[in-house]
Coordinates of N, CA and C in Angstrom, one line a residue:
Chain A
K1 N 120.1 135.0 115.8 CA 118.8 135.6 116.0 C 118.2 135.1 117.3
A2 N 117.9 136.0 118.2 CA 117.3 135.6 119.5 C 116.0 135.0 119.2
G3 N 115.7 134.0 120.1 CA 114.4 133.3 120.0 C 113.3 134.1 120.8
V4 N 112.2 133.4 121.1 CA 111.2 134.0 121.9 C 111.6 133.9 123.4
T5 N 111.7 134.9 124.2 CA 112.0 135.0 125.5 C 110.9 135.2 126.5
Q6 N 110.8 134.3 127.4 CA 109.7 134.3 128.4 C 110.4 134.5 129.8
T7 N 109.8 135.4 130.5 CA 110.3 135.7 131.9 C 109.1 135.8 132.8
P8 N 109.2 135.4 134.1 CA 110.3 134.5 134.6 C 110.1 133.0 134.1
R9 N 111.1 132.1 134.4 CA 110.9 130.8 134.0 C 110.0 130.0 135.0
Y10 N 110.3 130.3 136.3 CA 109.5 129.7 137.3 C 108.9 130.8 138.2
L11 N 107.8 130.5 138.8 CA 107.1 131.5 139.7 C 106.2 130.6 140.7
I12 N 106.3 131.0 141.9 CA 105.3 130.5 142.9 C 104.7 131.6 143.6
K13 N 103.3 131.5 143.5 CA 102.4 132.5 144.1 C 101.4 131.9 145.0
T14 N 100.8 132.7 145.7 CA 99.8 132.3 146.7 C 98.4 132.5 146.1
R15 N 97.4 131.7 146.5 CA 96.0 131.9 146.0 C 95.5 133.3 146.4
G16 N 94.9 133.9 145.4 CA 94.4 135.3 145.7 C 95.3 136.3 145.2
Q17 N 96.6 136.0 144.9 CA 97.6 137.0 144.4 C 97.3 137.2 142.9
Q18 N 98.0 138.1 142.4 CA 98.0 138.3 140.9 C 99.4 138.1 140.4
V19 N 99.5 137.9 139.0 CA 100.8 137.6 138.4 C 100.9 138.1 137.1
T20 N 102.1 138.6 136.6 CA 102.3 139.0 135.3 C 103.4 138.3 134.7
L21 N 103.2 137.8 133.5 CA 104.2 137.1 132.7 C 104.6 137.9 131.5
S22 N 105.8 137.7 131.1 CA 106.3 138.5 130.0 C 106.8 137.7 128.8
C23 N 106.6 138.1 127.6 CA 107.1 137.4 126.4 C 107.6 138.4 125.4
S24 N 108.8 138.2 125.1 CA 109.5 139.0 124.0 C 109.7 138.2 122.7
P25 N 109.0 138.7 121.6 CA 108.9 137.8 120.4 C 110.2 138.0 119.6
I26 N 110.3 137.2 118.7 CA 111.5 137.3 117.7 C 111.4 138.6 117.1
S27 N 112.5 139.3 116.9 CA 112.5 140.6 116.2 C 111.8 140.5 114.9
G28 N 110.9 141.6 114.7 CA 110.1 141.6 113.5 C 108.8 140.8 113.5
H29 N 108.6 140.0 114.5 CA 107.3 139.3 114.6 C 106.4 140.2 115.4
R30 N 105.2 140.4 114.8 CA 104.3 141.3 115.4 C 103.1 140.5 116.0
S31 N 103.0 139.2 115.8 CA 101.9 138.4 116.4 C 102.5 137.6 117.6
V32 N 101.8 137.7 118.8 CA 102.1 137.0 119.9 C 100.9 136.3 120.4
S33 N 101.0 135.0 120.7 CA 99.8 134.2 121.2 C 100.3 133.5 122.5
W34 N 99.3 133.3 123.4 CA 99.6 132.7 124.6 C 98.8 131.4 124.9
Y35 N 99.4 130.5 125.5 CA 98.8 129.1 125.7 C 99.0 128.6 127.2
Q36 N 98.0 127.9 127.7 CA 98.2 127.4 129.0 C 98.3 125.8 128.8
Q37 N 99.2 125.2 129.5 CA 99.3 123.7 129.4 C 99.2 123.1 130.8
T38 N 98.3 122.3 131.0 CA 98.1 121.6 132.2 C 98.1 120.1 131.9
P39 N 98.3 119.2 132.9 CA 98.2 117.8 132.7 C 96.9 117.3 132.3
G40 N 95.9 118.0 132.9 CA 94.5 117.5 132.7 C 93.9 118.0 131.4
Q41 N 94.2 119.3 131.0 CA 93.5 119.9 129.8 C 94.4 120.0 128.6
G42 N 95.7 119.7 128.7 CA 96.7 119.8 127.7 C 96.9 121.2 127.4
L43 N 97.2 121.5 126.0 CA 97.4 122.9 125.6 C 96.1 123.6 125.2
Q44 N 96.0 124.8 125.8 CA 94.8 125.5 125.4 C 95.2 127.0 125.0
F45 N 94.4 127.5 124.1 CA 94.8 128.8 123.5 C 94.2 129.8 124.6
L46 N 94.9 130.8 124.9 CA 94.5 131.9 125.7 C 94.0 133.1 125.0
F47 N 94.9 133.7 124.3 CA 94.7 134.9 123.4 C 95.8 135.1 122.5
E48 N 95.5 136.0 121.4 CA 96.5 136.4 120.5 C 96.5 138.0 120.3
Y49 N 97.7 138.5 120.1 CA 97.8 139.9 119.9 C 98.5 140.1 118.6
F50 N 98.1 141.2 117.9 CA 98.8 141.6 116.7 C 98.8 143.1 116.6
S51 N 99.9 143.7 116.6 CA 100.0 145.1 116.5 C 99.2 145.7 117.6
E52 N 99.4 145.4 118.7 CA 98.8 145.9 120.0 C 97.4 145.7 120.2
T53 N 96.8 144.8 119.2 CA 95.3 144.6 119.4 C 95.1 143.1 119.7
Q54 N 94.1 142.8 120.6 CA 93.8 141.4 120.8 C 92.9 141.0 119.7
R55 N 93.3 139.9 119.0 CA 92.5 139.5 117.8 C 91.7 138.4 118.1
N56 N 92.0 137.6 119.1 CA 91.2 136.4 119.5 C 91.5 136.1 120.9
K57 N 90.4 135.5 121.5 CA 90.5 135.1 122.9 C 90.0 133.7 123.1
G58 N 90.5 132.8 123.9 CA 90.0 131.5 124.2 C 89.0 131.6 125.3
N59 N 88.6 130.4 125.7 CA 87.6 130.3 126.6 C 88.1 130.3 128.1
F60 N 88.6 131.4 128.5 CA 89.1 131.6 129.8 C 88.3 132.8 130.5
P61 N 88.3 132.7 131.9 CA 87.6 133.8 132.6 C 88.3 135.0 132.5
G62 N 87.6 136.1 132.8 CA 88.1 137.5 132.8 C 89.3 137.7 133.6
R63 N 89.7 136.8 134.5 CA 90.8 137.0 135.4 C 92.1 136.9 134.5
F64 N 92.0 136.3 133.3 CA 93.1 136.2 132.5 C 93.1 137.4 131.4
S65 N 94.1 138.2 131.4 CA 94.1 139.3 130.5 C 95.5 139.4 129.9
G66 N 95.6 140.3 128.9 CA 96.9 140.5 128.3 C 97.0 141.8 127.6
R67 N 98.2 142.1 127.1 CA 98.3 143.3 126.3 C 99.6 143.2 125.5
Q68 N 99.8 144.0 124.5 CA 100.9 144.0 123.7 C 101.4 145.4 123.6
F69 N 102.6 145.6 123.6 CA 103.3 146.9 123.5 C 103.7 147.2 122.1
S70 N 104.1 148.5 121.8 CA 104.4 149.0 120.5 C 105.7 148.2 119.9
N71 N 106.5 147.7 120.9 CA 107.7 146.8 120.4 C 107.3 145.4 120.3
S72 N 106.1 145.1 120.3 CA 105.5 143.7 120.1 C 105.7 142.9 121.4
R73 N 106.4 143.3 122.4 CA 106.5 142.5 123.6 C 105.1 142.4 124.2
S74 N 104.8 141.3 124.8 CA 103.5 141.1 125.3 C 103.5 140.6 126.8
E75 N 102.6 141.0 127.5 CA 102.4 140.5 128.9 C 101.0 139.9 129.0
M76 N 101.0 138.8 129.9 CA 99.6 138.3 130.3 C 99.5 138.4 131.8
N77 N 98.4 138.7 132.3 CA 98.1 138.9 133.7 C 97.0 137.9 134.2
V78 N 97.2 137.4 135.3 CA 96.2 136.5 135.9 C 95.9 137.1 137.4
S79 N 94.7 137.6 137.5 CA 94.4 138.1 138.9 C 93.7 137.1 139.7
T80 N 93.7 137.3 141.0 CA 92.9 136.5 142.0 C 93.3 135.0 141.6
L81 N 94.6 134.6 141.8 CA 95.0 133.3 141.4 C 94.2 132.2 142.1
E82 N 94.0 131.1 141.4 CA 93.4 130.0 141.9 C 94.4 128.7 141.8
L83 N 94.1 127.7 142.6 CA 95.0 126.6 142.5 C 95.1 126.0 141.2
G84 N 94.0 126.0 140.4 CA 93.9 125.4 139.1 C 94.6 126.2 138.1
D85 N 95.1 127.4 138.4 CA 95.8 128.2 137.5 C 97.4 127.8 137.4
S86 N 97.7 126.8 138.2 CA 99.0 126.2 138.2 C 99.2 125.6 136.8
A87 N 100.2 125.9 136.1 CA 100.3 125.5 134.7 C 101.6 125.9 134.1
L88 N 102.0 125.4 132.9 CA 103.0 126.0 132.1 C 102.4 127.0 131.1
Y89 N 102.8 128.2 131.1 CA 102.3 129.3 130.3 C 103.3 129.4 129.1
L90 N 102.8 129.2 127.9 CA 103.8 129.3 126.8 C 103.3 130.5 125.9
C91 N 104.2 131.1 125.3 CA 103.9 132.1 124.3 C 104.6 131.7 123.0
A92 N 104.1 132.2 121.9 CA 104.5 131.9 120.6 C 104.5 133.2 119.7
S93 N 105.4 133.4 118.9 CA 105.3 134.6 118.1 C 105.4 134.1 116.6
S94 N 104.8 134.9 115.7 CA 104.8 134.6 114.3 C 104.8 135.9 113.6
L95 N 105.2 135.8 112.2 CA 105.4 136.9 111.4 C 104.2 137.6 111.0
E96 N 103.2 136.6 110.6 CA 101.9 137.2 110.1 C 100.9 136.8 111.3
P97 N 99.7 137.5 111.2 CA 98.8 137.3 112.3 C 98.1 136.0 112.3
L98 N 98.0 135.3 111.1 CA 97.4 134.0 111.1 C 98.4 132.9 111.3
G99 N 99.7 133.3 111.7 CA 100.7 132.2 112.0 C 101.1 131.4 110.7
M100 N 100.8 132.0 109.5 CA 101.1 131.3 108.3 C 102.6 131.2 108.0
G101 N 103.4 132.0 108.8 CA 104.8 131.9 108.7 C 105.3 130.8 109.7
G102 N 104.5 130.2 110.3 CA 104.9 129.3 111.4 C 105.0 130.0 112.7
Y103 N 105.0 129.2 113.8 CA 105.1 129.7 115.1 C 106.5 129.4 115.7
T104 N 107.0 130.3 116.6 CA 108.2 130.0 117.4 C 107.8 130.1 118.8
F105 N 108.0 129.1 119.5 CA 107.6 129.1 121.0 C 108.7 129.4 122.0
G106 N 108.3 130.1 123.0 CA 109.2 130.3 124.1 C 109.3 129.0 125.0
S107 N 110.2 129.1 126.0 CA 110.5 128.0 126.8 C 109.3 127.8 127.9
G108 N 108.6 128.9 128.1 CA 107.5 128.8 129.0 C 107.8 129.4 130.4
T109 N 106.8 129.7 131.1 CA 106.9 130.1 132.5 C 106.0 129.1 133.2
R110 N 106.7 128.4 134.2 CA 105.9 127.4 135.0 C 105.5 128.1 136.3
L111 N 104.1 128.3 136.4 CA 103.5 128.9 137.5 C 102.9 127.8 138.5
T112 N 103.3 128.0 139.7 CA 102.7 127.1 140.7 C 102.0 128.0 141.8
V113 N 100.7 127.7 142.0 CA 99.9 128.4 142.9 C 99.7 127.6 144.2
V114 N 100.0 128.1 145.3 CA 99.9 127.3 146.5 C 98.9 127.9 147.5
Chain B
K1 N 83.5 114.9 121.6 CA 84.6 114.4 120.8 C 85.5 115.7 120.5
N2 N 86.8 115.5 120.8 CA 87.8 116.6 120.5 C 87.8 116.9 119.1
E3 N 88.1 118.3 118.7 CA 88.2 118.7 117.4 C 89.5 118.2 116.8
V4 N 90.5 117.8 117.5 CA 91.8 117.2 117.0 C 92.1 116.0 117.8
E5 N 92.1 114.9 117.2 CA 92.4 113.6 117.8 C 93.8 113.1 117.2
Q6 N 94.6 112.6 118.2 CA 95.8 112.0 117.8 C 95.9 110.6 118.2
S7 N 96.6 109.8 117.5 CA 96.8 108.4 117.8 C 98.2 107.9 117.4
P8 N 98.9 107.0 118.0 CA 98.5 106.6 119.4 C 98.8 107.6 120.5
Q9 N 98.3 107.4 121.7 CA 98.6 108.3 122.8 C 100.0 108.1 123.3
N10 N 100.5 106.8 123.3 CA 101.7 106.4 123.8 C 102.3 105.5 122.8
L11 N 103.7 105.5 122.5 CA 104.3 104.7 121.5 C 105.6 104.4 121.9
T12 N 106.0 103.2 122.0 CA 107.4 102.7 122.3 C 108.0 102.0 121.2
A13 N 109.2 102.4 120.7 CA 109.8 101.9 119.6 C 111.2 101.6 119.9
Q14 N 111.8 100.6 119.1 CA 113.2 100.3 119.2 C 113.9 101.2 118.2
E15 N 115.2 101.6 118.6 CA 115.9 102.4 117.7 C 116.0 101.8 116.3
G16 N 115.9 102.7 115.3 CA 115.9 102.3 113.9 C 114.6 102.0 113.3
E17 N 113.5 101.8 114.1 CA 112.2 101.5 113.6 C 111.6 102.8 112.9
F18 N 110.6 102.5 111.9 CA 109.9 103.6 111.3 C 108.6 103.8 112.1
I19 N 108.4 105.1 112.4 CA 107.3 105.5 113.3 C 106.3 106.3 112.6
T20 N 105.0 106.1 112.9 CA 103.9 106.9 112.3 C 103.0 107.4 113.4
I21 N 102.7 108.6 113.4 CA 101.8 109.3 114.4 C 100.7 109.9 113.5
N22 N 99.5 109.7 114.0 CA 98.4 110.1 113.1 C 97.6 111.3 113.8
C23 N 97.0 112.1 113.0 CA 96.2 113.2 113.5 C 94.9 113.4 112.6
S24 N 93.7 113.4 113.3 CA 92.6 113.6 112.5 C 91.9 115.0 113.2
Y25 N 91.2 115.7 112.3 CA 90.5 116.8 112.8 C 89.2 117.0 112.1
S26 N 88.4 117.9 112.9 CA 86.9 117.9 112.4 C 86.5 119.3 112.1
V27 N 87.5 120.2 112.1 CA 87.1 121.7 111.8 C 87.8 122.1 110.5
G28 N 87.3 123.3 110.0 CA 88.0 123.8 108.8 C 89.3 124.4 109.3
I29 N 90.4 124.2 108.5 CA 91.6 124.8 108.9 C 92.3 125.5 107.7
S30 N 93.2 126.4 108.2 CA 94.1 127.1 107.2 C 95.5 126.4 107.2
A31 N 95.9 125.7 108.2 CA 97.2 125.0 108.3 C 97.1 124.1 109.5
L32 N 98.0 123.1 109.3 CA 98.2 122.1 110.4 C 99.6 122.1 110.8
H33 N 99.8 122.1 112.1 CA 101.2 122.1 112.6 C 101.5 120.8 113.4
W34 N 102.9 120.4 113.2 CA 103.4 119.4 114.0 C 104.4 120.0 114.9
L35 N 104.3 119.7 116.3 CA 105.1 120.2 117.2 C 105.8 119.1 118.0
Q36 N 107.0 119.5 118.5 CA 107.7 118.5 119.4 C 108.0 119.2 120.8
Q37 N 107.7 118.4 121.8 CA 107.9 119.0 123.1 C 108.7 118.0 123.9
H38 N 109.9 118.5 124.4 CA 110.8 117.6 125.3 C 110.4 117.9 126.7
P39 N 110.9 116.9 127.6 CA 110.7 117.2 129.1 C 111.3 118.6 129.4
G40 N 110.6 119.3 130.2 CA 111.1 120.6 130.6 C 110.2 121.7 129.9
G41 N 109.5 121.3 128.9 CA 108.4 122.1 128.4 C 108.6 122.7 127.0
G42 N 109.8 123.1 126.6 CA 110.0 123.8 125.4 C 109.4 123.1 124.2
I43 N 108.7 123.9 123.3 CA 108.1 123.4 122.1 C 108.9 123.9 120.9
V44 N 109.0 122.9 120.0 CA 109.7 123.2 118.8 C 108.7 122.9 117.7
S45 N 108.6 124.0 116.7 CA 107.7 123.7 115.6 C 108.4 122.8 114.5
L46 N 107.9 121.7 114.1 CA 108.5 120.9 113.2 C 108.0 121.2 111.8
F47 N 106.8 121.2 111.6 CA 106.2 121.5 110.2 C 104.9 122.3 110.3
M48 N 104.7 123.1 109.3 CA 103.5 123.7 109.1 C 102.9 123.3 107.6
L49 N 101.8 122.6 107.6 CA 101.3 122.1 106.3 C 99.9 122.7 106.0
S50 N 99.8 123.0 104.7 CA 98.4 123.4 104.2 C 97.9 122.3 103.1
S51 N 98.9 121.7 102.6 CA 98.6 120.6 101.6 C 99.9 119.7 101.4
G52 N 99.6 118.5 100.8 CA 100.8 117.7 100.4 C 101.6 117.1 101.5
K53 N 102.9 117.3 101.3 CA 103.9 116.6 102.0 C 105.1 117.5 102.2
K54 N 105.8 117.4 103.4 CA 107.0 118.1 103.7 C 108.0 117.1 104.3
K55 N 109.3 117.3 104.1 CA 110.3 116.4 104.6 C 111.5 117.4 105.2
H56 N 111.9 116.9 106.4 CA 113.1 117.6 107.0 C 113.8 116.5 107.7
G57 N 115.0 116.2 107.0 CA 115.9 115.2 107.6 C 115.1 113.8 107.6
R58 N 115.1 113.2 108.8 CA 114.3 111.9 109.0 C 112.8 112.1 109.3
L59 N 112.4 113.3 109.3 CA 110.9 113.6 109.6 C 110.2 113.9 108.2
I60 N 109.0 113.3 108.1 CA 108.1 113.5 106.9 C 106.7 113.8 107.5
A61 N 106.1 114.8 106.9 CA 104.7 115.1 107.4 C 103.8 115.2 106.1
T62 N 102.7 114.6 106.2 CA 101.8 114.6 105.1 C 100.4 115.0 105.6
I63 N 99.7 115.6 104.6 CA 98.2 116.0 105.0 C 97.3 115.7 103.8
N64 N 96.1 115.2 104.2 CA 95.0 115.0 103.3 C 93.9 115.9 103.6
I65 N 93.7 116.9 102.9 CA 92.7 117.9 103.3 C 91.3 117.3 103.2
Q66 N 91.1 116.6 102.1 CA 89.7 116.0 101.9 C 89.3 115.0 103.0
E67 N 90.3 114.3 103.5 CA 90.0 113.3 104.6 C 90.3 113.9 105.9
K68 N 90.7 115.1 106.1 CA 91.1 115.9 107.3 C 91.9 114.9 108.2
H69 N 93.0 114.6 107.6 CA 94.0 113.7 108.2 C 95.4 114.0 108.0
S70 N 96.3 113.9 108.9 CA 97.7 114.2 108.7 C 98.5 113.1 109.4
S71 N 99.7 112.8 109.0 CA 100.5 111.8 109.5 C 101.9 112.4 109.6
L72 N 102.7 112.1 110.8 CA 104.0 112.5 111.0 C 104.7 111.1 111.0
H73 N 105.8 111.0 110.1 CA 106.6 109.8 110.0 C 108.1 110.2 110.5
I74 N 108.6 109.2 111.2 CA 110.0 109.3 111.6 C 110.7 108.1 111.1
T75 N 111.7 108.3 110.2 CA 112.5 107.2 109.7 C 113.7 107.0 110.6
A76 N 114.2 105.7 110.7 CA 115.4 105.4 111.4 C 115.4 106.1 112.7
S77 N 114.4 105.8 113.6 CA 114.2 106.5 114.9 C 115.4 106.3 115.7
H78 N 115.6 107.3 116.6 CA 116.8 107.3 117.5 C 116.3 107.8 118.8
P79 N 116.9 107.3 119.9 CA 116.5 107.7 121.3 C 116.3 109.3 121.5
R80 N 117.1 110.1 120.7 CA 116.9 111.5 120.9 C 115.7 112.0 120.3
D81 N 114.9 111.1 119.5 CA 113.5 111.5 119.1 C 112.5 111.3 120.1
S82 N 112.9 110.8 121.3 CA 111.9 110.6 122.4 C 111.4 112.0 122.8
A83 N 110.1 112.2 122.8 CA 109.5 113.4 123.1 C 108.0 113.2 123.0
V84 N 107.2 114.4 123.2 CA 105.8 114.3 123.0 C 105.6 115.1 121.7
Y85 N 104.9 114.5 120.7 CA 104.6 115.1 119.5 C 103.1 115.5 119.4
I86 N 103.0 116.8 119.1 CA 101.6 117.4 119.2 C 101.2 117.9 117.8
C87 N 99.9 117.6 117.5 CA 99.4 118.0 116.3 C 98.5 119.2 116.6
A88 N 98.5 120.2 115.9 CA 97.6 121.5 116.2 C 97.1 122.0 114.9
V89 N 95.9 122.5 114.9 CA 95.3 123.1 113.6 C 95.1 124.6 113.9
D90 N 95.3 125.4 112.9 CA 95.0 126.7 112.8 C 93.5 126.8 112.2
G91 N 92.5 127.2 113.0 CA 91.1 127.2 112.4 C 91.2 128.5 111.5
G92 N 90.9 128.3 110.3 CA 91.0 129.5 109.4 C 90.1 130.7 109.7
A93 N 88.9 130.4 110.3 CA 88.1 131.4 110.7 C 88.4 132.0 112.0
T94 N 89.1 131.2 112.9 CA 89.2 131.7 114.3 C 90.7 132.1 114.7
N95 N 91.5 131.9 113.7 CA 92.9 132.4 114.0 C 93.4 132.0 115.4
K96 N 93.3 130.7 115.8 CA 93.9 130.3 117.0 C 94.2 128.8 116.8
L97 N 95.3 128.3 117.6 CA 95.7 127.0 117.5 C 94.8 126.0 118.4
I98 N 94.4 124.9 117.8 CA 93.6 124.0 118.5 C 94.5 122.7 118.6
F99 N 94.7 122.2 119.7 CA 95.9 121.2 119.9 C 95.2 119.8 120.1
G100 N 95.9 118.8 119.6 CA 95.6 117.4 120.0 C 96.2 117.1 121.3
T101 N 96.0 116.0 121.9 CA 96.4 115.6 123.2 C 97.9 115.2 123.2
G102 N 98.4 114.9 122.2 CA 99.8 114.6 122.1 C 100.1 113.1 122.1
T103 N 101.2 112.7 121.5 CA 101.8 111.4 121.4 C 103.1 111.3 122.1
L104 N 103.2 110.5 123.2 CA 104.4 110.4 123.9 C 105.2 109.2 123.3
L105 N 106.3 109.6 122.7 CA 107.1 108.6 122.0 C 108.4 108.3 122.8
A106 N 108.7 107.0 123.0 CA 109.9 106.7 123.7 C 110.6 105.6 122.7
V107 N 111.8 106.0 122.3 CA 112.6 105.2 121.5 C 113.7 104.6 122.3
Q108 N 113.8 103.3 122.3 CA 114.7 102.6 123.2 C 116.0 102.2 122.3
P109 N 117.1 102.3 123.0 CA 118.3 101.9 122.2 C 118.3 100.4 122.1

């Protein structure tokens, strides 16, 4: 059974650019959540999608957005990149929307903004 | 004050020792998760608890809902257990994970 796949694994972007990250959940999982991990702030919740609907959003500016497709694959987009957006971005999928079946995490996308 | 507090932040142990990592939280939860993160970033979900105790191999996780406290125990620790262990709670009303700052465990041979 394939795990959660995140692409790309590494990315270098310039300030002001925009970036799109992709997350393919485990087959059958309809909930996908996104997290940002930085040395200073640790792991922080970005947003969660279930059946193509954003169910919850963390405390991040509007530059951070996402969407989910009918096959449950999700993308997150960051516009007008800032140096502080450099981080490991992780997604996790779960069977139920509240994660009561547990979460399976992807390996993450490491974004560096220069 | 963080909503999820972990202790200790850093832990060094000798191979074979019994290890305990603690997690306290201040919000209402539907579940508590223990996660393991190795260098390189990948996160593995170890346990999801809503009550009582769970065991998987040498790992044991307990939770006391009344005291809002959970512990992760590692018996007969091994150098391959070296990782960051993270406690996270599912806020029942908010449907999102809130993370502790993690415990960096180093098990020396």
